Short mmCIF file of C-alpha atoms in Angstrom, two decimals:
data_model
loop_
_atom_site.label_atom_id
_atom_site.label_comp_id
_atom_site.label_asym_id
_atom_site.label_seq_id
_atom_site.Cartn_x
_atom_site.Cartn_y
_atom_site.Cartn_z
CA UNK A 1 12.65 -43.42 -78.63
CA UNK A 2 11.55 -46.83 -79.90
CA UNK A 3 8.19 -48.70 -79.43
CA UNK A 4 9.59 -50.82 -76.61
CA UNK A 5 10.25 -47.83 -74.52
CA UNK A 6 6.91 -46.23 -75.13
CA UNK A 7 5.37 -49.59 -74.01
CA UNK A 8 7.46 -49.18 -70.71
CA UNK A 9 6.13 -45.47 -70.40
CA UNK A 10 2.48 -46.54 -70.62
CA UNK A 11 3.03 -49.75 -68.53
CA UNK A 12 4.83 -48.03 -65.57
CA UNK A 13 2.50 -45.12 -65.62
CA UNK A 14 -0.99 -46.96 -65.90
CA UNK A 15 0.13 -49.48 -63.24
CA UNK A 16 1.18 -46.91 -60.85
CA UNK A 17 -1.87 -44.82 -61.32
CA UNK A 18 -3.98 -47.96 -60.86
CA UNK A 19 -1.97 -48.78 -57.64
CA UNK A 20 -2.50 -45.28 -56.31
CA UNK A 21 -6.25 -45.04 -57.38
CA UNK A 22 -6.93 -48.33 -55.42
CA UNK A 23 -5.12 -47.16 -52.18
CA UNK A 24 -6.80 -43.68 -52.38
CA UNK A 25 -10.20 -45.28 -52.97
CA UNK A 26 -9.78 -47.56 -50.14
CA UNK A 27 -8.96 -44.56 -47.95
CA UNK A 28 -11.79 -42.53 -48.89
CA UNK A 29 -14.12 -45.45 -48.36
CA UNK A 30 -12.64 -46.01 -44.95
CA UNK A 31 -13.29 -42.49 -43.72
CA UNK A 32 -16.68 -42.16 -45.52
CA UNK A 33 -18.01 -45.36 -43.88
CA UNK A 34 -17.22 -43.82 -40.39
CA UNK A 35 -18.75 -40.61 -41.34
CA UNK A 36 -21.92 -41.68 -43.24
CA UNK A 37 -22.35 -45.49 -43.04
CA UNK A 38 -21.07 -48.35 -45.28
CA UNK A 39 -24.09 -48.02 -47.58
CA UNK A 40 -23.44 -44.42 -48.47
CA UNK A 41 -19.66 -45.10 -48.79
CA UNK A 42 -20.38 -47.97 -51.17
CA UNK A 43 -22.45 -45.47 -53.34
CA UNK A 44 -19.50 -43.05 -53.54
CA UNK A 45 -16.84 -45.89 -54.33
CA UNK A 46 -18.44 -48.68 -56.21
CA UNK A 47 -18.75 -46.78 -59.45
CA UNK A 48 -15.29 -45.15 -58.96
CA UNK A 49 -13.91 -48.62 -58.57
CA UNK A 50 -15.09 -49.30 -62.15
CA UNK A 51 -12.67 -46.66 -63.35
CA UNK A 52 -9.63 -48.57 -62.17
CA UNK A 53 -10.76 -51.69 -64.11
CA UNK A 54 -9.78 -50.50 -67.70
CA UNK A 55 -6.52 -48.98 -66.34
CA UNK A 56 -5.48 -52.29 -65.06
CA UNK A 57 -6.55 -54.08 -67.94
CA UNK A 58 -4.65 -51.67 -70.21
CA UNK A 59 -1.61 -52.29 -67.77
CA UNK A 60 -1.78 -56.06 -68.04
CA UNK A 61 -2.03 -55.95 -71.86
CA UNK A 62 0.92 -53.73 -72.26
CA UNK A 63 2.72 -56.05 -69.84
CA UNK A 64 3.07 -58.43 -72.76
CA UNK A 65 4.55 -55.64 -74.99
CA UNK A 66 6.73 -55.06 -72.12
CA UNK A 67 7.89 -58.54 -72.31
CA UNK A 68 8.30 -58.32 -76.20
CA UNK A 69 6.34 -61.72 -76.55
CA UNK A 70 3.30 -63.09 -74.54
CA UNK A 71 5.04 -66.52 -74.57
CA UNK A 72 7.92 -64.89 -72.52
CA UNK A 73 5.58 -64.44 -69.56
CA UNK A 74 6.30 -67.86 -67.73
CA UNK A 75 9.94 -67.26 -68.45
CA UNK A 76 9.89 -63.75 -67.06
CA UNK A 77 8.82 -64.99 -63.57
CA UNK A 78 11.22 -67.94 -63.52
CA UNK A 79 13.93 -65.96 -61.78
CA UNK A 80 11.80 -64.34 -58.85
CA UNK A 81 14.41 -65.19 -56.34
CA UNK A 82 17.02 -63.01 -57.93
CA UNK A 83 15.37 -60.81 -60.56
CA UNK A 84 13.61 -57.60 -59.86
CA UNK A 85 11.99 -57.73 -63.33
CA UNK A 86 10.51 -61.37 -62.58
CA UNK A 87 9.09 -59.94 -59.29
CA UNK A 88 7.72 -56.80 -61.21
CA UNK A 89 5.87 -59.12 -63.84
CA UNK A 90 4.70 -61.54 -61.02
CA UNK A 91 3.28 -58.62 -58.69
CA UNK A 92 1.80 -57.07 -61.66
CA UNK A 93 -0.31 -60.25 -62.32
CA UNK A 94 -1.24 -60.73 -58.85
CA UNK A 95 -2.35 -57.16 -58.32
CA UNK A 96 -4.61 -57.51 -61.56
CA UNK A 97 -5.93 -60.71 -60.37
CA UNK A 98 -6.40 -59.56 -56.72
CA UNK A 99 -8.07 -56.35 -57.74
CA UNK A 100 -10.50 -58.00 -60.12
CA UNK A 101 -11.41 -60.48 -57.15
CA UNK A 102 -11.98 -57.53 -54.96
CA UNK A 103 -14.11 -55.78 -57.41
CA UNK A 104 -16.17 -58.69 -58.03
CA UNK A 105 -16.84 -59.37 -54.25
CA UNK A 106 -17.41 -55.55 -53.60
CA UNK A 107 -19.94 -55.25 -56.49
CA UNK A 108 -21.82 -58.44 -55.69
CA UNK A 109 -21.44 -57.70 -51.80
CA UNK A 110 -20.21 -61.32 -51.47
CA UNK A 111 -19.00 -62.27 -47.98
CA UNK A 112 -18.70 -59.64 -45.28
CA UNK A 113 -17.34 -55.98 -45.30
CA UNK A 114 -14.57 -57.19 -42.97
CA UNK A 115 -13.53 -60.02 -45.37
CA UNK A 116 -13.62 -57.60 -48.33
CA UNK A 117 -11.59 -54.92 -46.73
CA UNK A 118 -9.12 -57.48 -45.53
CA UNK A 119 -8.63 -58.48 -49.31
CA UNK A 120 -8.45 -54.88 -50.31
CA UNK A 121 -5.59 -54.18 -47.92
CA UNK A 122 -3.75 -57.18 -49.23
CA UNK A 123 -4.16 -55.98 -52.95
CA UNK A 124 -2.88 -52.63 -51.88
CA UNK A 125 0.19 -54.14 -50.16
CA UNK A 126 0.80 -56.09 -53.38
CA UNK A 127 0.52 -52.68 -55.22
CA UNK A 128 2.89 -50.97 -52.92
CA UNK A 129 5.34 -53.96 -53.50
CA UNK A 130 4.82 -53.68 -57.20
CA UNK A 131 5.75 -49.93 -57.43
CA UNK A 132 8.87 -50.75 -55.38
CA UNK A 133 9.85 -53.67 -57.67
CA UNK A 134 9.28 -51.29 -60.66
CA UNK A 135 11.71 -48.82 -59.21
CA UNK A 136 14.21 -51.41 -58.28
CA UNK A 137 14.42 -52.76 -61.78
CA UNK A 138 16.00 -49.37 -62.86
CA UNK A 139 18.56 -49.19 -60.13
CA UNK A 140 21.34 -50.08 -62.44
CA UNK A 141 24.99 -49.11 -61.37
CA UNK A 142 25.80 -48.70 -65.14
CA UNK A 143 23.08 -45.97 -65.55
CA UNK A 144 23.93 -43.05 -63.28
CA UNK A 145 20.49 -41.14 -64.11
CA UNK A 146 18.52 -44.19 -62.81
CA UNK A 147 20.81 -45.41 -59.97
CA UNK A 148 19.48 -42.90 -57.47
CA UNK A 149 17.07 -43.07 -54.44
CA UNK A 150 15.07 -40.44 -56.55
CA UNK A 151 13.96 -43.20 -58.80
CA UNK A 152 11.96 -44.90 -56.08
CA UNK A 153 10.67 -41.57 -54.66
CA UNK A 154 9.52 -40.22 -58.15
CA UNK A 155 7.68 -43.53 -58.83
CA UNK A 156 5.75 -43.46 -55.59
CA UNK A 157 4.94 -39.73 -56.01
CA UNK A 158 3.57 -40.54 -59.51
CA UNK A 159 1.52 -43.33 -58.04
CA UNK A 160 -0.30 -41.20 -55.28
CA UNK A 161 -0.26 -38.01 -57.40
CA UNK A 162 -2.04 -39.58 -60.42
CA UNK A 163 -3.92 -41.93 -58.30
CA UNK A 164 -5.51 -39.24 -56.07
CA UNK A 165 -6.40 -36.91 -59.04
CA UNK A 166 -7.80 -39.95 -61.09
CA UNK A 167 -10.00 -40.69 -58.12
CA UNK A 168 -11.15 -36.96 -57.68
CA UNK A 169 -12.29 -37.05 -61.33
CA UNK A 170 -13.98 -40.44 -60.80
CA UNK A 171 -15.87 -39.15 -57.71
CA UNK A 172 -17.03 -36.19 -59.61
CA UNK A 173 -18.34 -38.34 -62.57
CA UNK A 174 -20.20 -40.60 -59.77
CA UNK A 175 -21.69 -37.55 -58.02
CA UNK A 176 -23.27 -36.43 -61.33
CA UNK A 177 -24.46 -40.02 -61.96
CA UNK A 178 -26.11 -40.12 -58.57
CA UNK A 179 -27.71 -36.71 -58.85
CA UNK A 180 -29.24 -37.55 -62.21
CA UNK A 181 -30.77 -40.79 -60.93
CA UNK A 182 -32.13 -38.87 -57.80
CA UNK A 183 -30.34 -41.46 -55.68
CA UNK A 184 -29.20 -38.71 -53.14
CA UNK A 185 -32.30 -37.34 -51.42
CA UNK A 186 -30.40 -36.29 -48.30
CA UNK A 187 -27.69 -34.72 -50.11
CA UNK A 188 -25.09 -36.94 -48.37
CA UNK A 189 -22.92 -37.36 -51.53
CA UNK A 190 -22.11 -33.65 -51.95
CA UNK A 191 -20.84 -33.60 -48.50
CA UNK A 192 -18.55 -36.77 -49.14
CA UNK A 193 -17.52 -35.35 -52.52
CA UNK A 194 -16.52 -32.04 -51.13
CA UNK A 195 -14.61 -33.57 -48.28
CA UNK A 196 -12.95 -36.07 -50.67
CA UNK A 197 -11.88 -33.33 -53.19
CA UNK A 198 -10.40 -31.07 -50.41
CA UNK A 199 -8.33 -33.89 -49.11
CA UNK A 200 -7.44 -34.85 -52.55
CA UNK A 201 -6.17 -31.32 -53.35
CA UNK A 202 -4.20 -31.25 -50.20
CA UNK A 203 -2.36 -34.38 -51.04
CA UNK A 204 -1.71 -32.93 -54.62
CA UNK A 205 -0.25 -29.86 -53.23
CA UNK A 206 1.93 -31.67 -50.80
CA UNK A 207 3.29 -34.09 -53.63
CA UNK A 208 3.81 -30.98 -55.96
CA UNK A 209 6.00 -29.47 -53.10
CA UNK A 210 7.87 -32.87 -52.88
CA UNK A 211 8.47 -32.88 -56.75
CA UNK A 212 10.01 -29.29 -56.65
CA UNK A 213 12.25 -30.34 -53.83
CA UNK A 214 13.42 -33.59 -55.42
CA UNK A 215 13.92 -32.27 -59.04
CA UNK A 216 16.77 -29.68 -58.39
CA UNK A 217 18.40 -32.20 -55.87
CA UNK A 218 18.24 -34.93 -58.58
CA UNK A 219 19.87 -32.75 -61.15
CA UNK A 220 22.57 -31.46 -58.70
CA UNK A 221 23.39 -34.84 -57.63
CA UNK A 222 23.66 -36.06 -61.25
CA UNK A 223 25.74 -33.27 -62.12
CA UNK A 224 28.21 -34.07 -59.29
CA UNK A 225 28.57 -37.73 -60.39
CA UNK A 226 31.71 -37.19 -62.01
CA UNK A 227 31.12 -39.74 -64.91
CA UNK A 228 30.62 -38.85 -68.56
CA UNK A 229 27.43 -40.74 -68.71
CA UNK A 230 25.91 -38.59 -65.86
CA UNK A 231 27.08 -35.46 -67.59
CA UNK A 232 25.53 -36.50 -70.97
CA UNK A 233 22.19 -37.22 -69.11
CA UNK A 234 22.20 -33.72 -67.41
CA UNK A 235 22.85 -32.22 -70.84
CA UNK A 236 19.95 -34.21 -72.49
CA UNK A 237 17.57 -33.24 -69.71
CA UNK A 238 18.56 -29.53 -69.45
CA UNK A 239 19.36 -28.74 -73.11
CA UNK A 240 18.43 -31.17 -75.67
CA UNK A 241 15.09 -31.88 -74.20
CA UNK A 242 14.84 -28.66 -72.31
CA UNK A 243 11.62 -27.56 -73.81
CA UNK A 244 9.97 -30.89 -72.81
CA UNK A 245 11.34 -30.62 -69.18
CA UNK A 246 10.02 -27.00 -68.91
CA UNK A 247 6.62 -27.90 -70.31
CA UNK A 248 6.42 -30.87 -67.69
CA UNK A 249 7.04 -28.51 -64.89
CA UNK A 250 4.41 -26.08 -66.25
CA UNK A 251 1.81 -28.67 -66.49
CA UNK A 252 2.66 -30.15 -63.22
CA UNK A 253 2.41 -26.71 -61.48
CA UNK A 254 -0.87 -25.94 -63.17
CA UNK A 255 -2.41 -29.18 -62.60
CA UNK A 256 -1.35 -30.15 -59.10
CA UNK A 257 -0.68 -26.53 -57.84
CA UNK A 258 -2.97 -23.82 -59.02
CA UNK A 259 -5.98 -26.15 -59.83
CA UNK A 260 -5.81 -27.99 -56.71
CA UNK A 261 -5.94 -24.73 -54.79
CA UNK A 262 -8.94 -23.55 -56.57
CA UNK A 263 -10.68 -26.87 -56.01
CA UNK A 264 -9.76 -26.83 -52.39
CA UNK A 265 -11.20 -23.37 -51.90
CA UNK A 266 -14.41 -23.87 -54.03
CA UNK A 267 -15.40 -27.36 -52.92
CA UNK A 268 -17.32 -26.39 -49.98
CA UNK A 269 -19.73 -24.34 -52.07
CA UNK A 270 -22.40 -26.33 -53.91
CA UNK A 271 -23.32 -23.65 -56.34
CA UNK A 272 -19.71 -23.87 -57.68
CA UNK A 273 -19.69 -27.66 -57.89
CA UNK A 274 -19.79 -27.86 -61.52
CA UNK A 275 -16.73 -25.56 -61.89
CA UNK A 276 -15.01 -27.47 -59.28
CA UNK A 277 -15.81 -30.76 -61.09
CA UNK A 278 -14.38 -29.44 -64.46
CA UNK A 279 -11.24 -28.20 -62.59
CA UNK A 280 -10.94 -31.84 -61.05
CA UNK A 281 -10.99 -33.25 -64.75
CA UNK A 282 -8.62 -30.70 -65.96
CA UNK A 283 -6.27 -31.15 -63.08
CA UNK A 284 -5.94 -34.97 -63.75
CA UNK A 285 -5.61 -34.32 -67.47
CA UNK A 286 -2.72 -31.80 -66.99
CA UNK A 287 -0.77 -33.96 -64.42
CA UNK A 288 -1.32 -37.14 -66.37
CA UNK A 289 0.29 -35.41 -69.66
CA UNK A 290 2.99 -33.94 -67.14
CA UNK A 291 3.95 -37.54 -65.88
CA UNK A 292 3.99 -38.98 -69.43
CA UNK A 293 6.52 -36.35 -70.46
CA UNK A 294 8.48 -36.99 -67.23
CA UNK A 295 8.60 -40.65 -67.76
CA UNK A 296 9.70 -39.93 -71.56
CA UNK A 297 12.58 -38.06 -70.00
CA UNK A 298 13.38 -40.79 -67.54
CA UNK A 299 13.99 -43.29 -70.28
CA UNK A 300 15.57 -40.63 -72.73
CA UNK A 301 18.23 -39.92 -69.86
CA UNK A 302 19.60 -43.61 -70.01
CA UNK A 303 23.21 -43.26 -70.68
CA UNK A 304 25.48 -46.17 -69.75
CA UNK A 305 28.78 -45.94 -68.38
CA UNK A 306 31.62 -46.77 -70.65
CA UNK A 307 29.30 -46.68 -73.85
#
């Protein structure tokens, strides 16, 4: 696999993770505001919002590697009316700019919460459109392994699975920061953290189940495609890179399955919070590696019809 394809792996994963993190963070803030008030919700989410920033910056930088030459950026968005790649590049830029504007307003508490929330939902909508555009770039009739509905489904599963687990890890880090600074005399943040982690664990388990439904259906559909290109893709996934495929499944099951169950069952006990926090970090790390391997297989499975 060449450098360009590794740039695509990094670009798609970090941008999808950023979109998912932004949306999950917005949902947590919404419910935390209704339970504990906006000031406490801001203490939970503002520092977690910082964790998205570096990810977005990495995605933006890799966008230029994705283009091959930064000078190609204006040319890349010139065909927005007909090209999904142009839409992907434009939406990436809009998501980065909109996310930065939202973070600045939120941190500085500029304008009203309603205005900031409206901007946040606009950025989230741009993010959803971005992930969809990413998936449509690969719906190529000449590549049977990509030209399937599972491309869109798996891109969105990655978005919300990595986004939720990344925010779980960020919330844990934020909690210990608040605890060290003695900023939580009423112990409100523990309650918000425990609730958030349990919902994140449920999301991870649900998406894990979806993944294990999609994968056999995908391989079965690809095997019945009838083209030599599809058969070559199946052979590559199941045999040539079979160990990578198996490792991806093991890491996914361990991170999004077993650890999520432990996090859900133990989050209600404050005495076990440090263990739960470490599990949240580990779950995110394992699933991130799993998704990198999955995206590697995605690009490696590209076999064109007639070539």
